[in-house]
Amino acid sequence: MRPYDGRQRRHGPWQDYGKLAVEEGAHAYGVDTSVPESEPGVHPYGIGRDGSTVTAVMWGRMGHLTDAPVPAFRKTTTTAVNRLDP
């Protein structure tokens, strides 16, 4: 097995999880990733803002886009944006 050198990472398909109706807006996405000789991973990302304050929410687990708990992740992103103090 070759050591991981940072160039071997391959990004696969991504999914738009949609806009979130919170404060000045937020959006959620998911990325399917894999590293050679390793398990695939799914990584949802959410970003939103309230005034000039921005937050990013990141999460990950082994699996594919179909394995991501999208409703729970959207709720977590909404909660994080609601707690911002502009």
XYZ file of C-alpha atoms in Angstrom:
86
model
C 0.000 0.000 0.000
C 1.285 3.475 -0.887
C 1.314 6.209 1.773
C -1.309 8.914 1.323
C 0.367 11.952 -0.239
C -2.607 14.315 -0.531
C -2.746 14.063 -4.326
C -4.548 10.733 -4.374
C -7.821 12.028 -2.981
C -10.620 11.824 -5.522
C -13.794 13.841 -5.208
C -16.833 12.181 -6.615
C -20.331 13.411 -7.225
C -21.962 16.094 -5.163
C -25.568 16.804 -4.229
C -27.356 20.112 -3.686
C -29.407 19.725 -0.475
C -31.082 23.061 -1.098
C -31.653 26.484 0.372
C -32.612 26.858 4.015
C -35.091 29.551 5.044
C -33.162 30.994 7.982
C -31.926 34.530 8.794
C -30.300 35.971 5.638
C -30.044 32.574 4.033
C -28.195 29.288 4.130
C -27.478 26.445 1.745
C -26.502 22.792 2.190
C -24.497 20.489 -0.064
C -23.097 16.969 0.100
C -19.880 15.614 -1.414
C -19.099 11.948 -2.033
C -15.343 11.308 -1.553
C -12.948 8.417 -1.587
C -9.272 7.776 -0.958
C -7.620 4.883 -2.800
C -7.548 1.696 -0.730
C -9.985 3.143 1.805
C -13.711 3.364 2.451
C -15.868 5.938 0.610
C -17.110 8.907 2.603
C -19.999 11.342 2.499
C -19.447 14.912 3.676
C -22.368 17.340 3.993
C -21.507 21.055 4.179
C -23.795 23.907 5.141
C -23.089 27.619 5.072
C -25.275 30.494 6.159
C -25.181 34.061 7.384
C -26.862 36.559 9.646
C -25.700 40.071 8.893
C -21.930 40.027 8.475
C -21.536 36.837 10.545
C -21.101 33.603 8.595
C -21.007 30.011 9.815
C -20.023 26.765 8.141
C -21.235 23.372 9.326
C -19.316 20.269 8.250
C -20.018 16.618 8.969
C -18.762 13.299 7.634
C -19.078 9.532 7.819
C -18.280 6.449 5.795
C -20.757 5.779 3.030
C -22.234 7.506 0.005
C -24.569 10.444 -0.609
C -27.549 8.129 -0.130
C -26.314 7.399 3.432
C -26.323 11.027 4.604
C -29.075 12.014 7.097
C -30.087 15.045 5.036
C -33.126 16.205 7.100
C -31.087 16.116 10.340
C -28.160 17.921 8.711
C -30.436 20.642 7.305
C -31.948 21.070 10.790
C -28.478 21.316 12.387
C -27.398 23.941 9.835
C -30.586 25.928 10.444
C -29.998 25.808 14.214
C -26.376 26.968 13.796
C -27.392 29.948 11.637
C -30.226 30.877 14.043
C -27.689 31.040 16.905
C -25.428 33.528 15.118
C -25.045 36.922 16.774
C -24.597 39.446 13.954
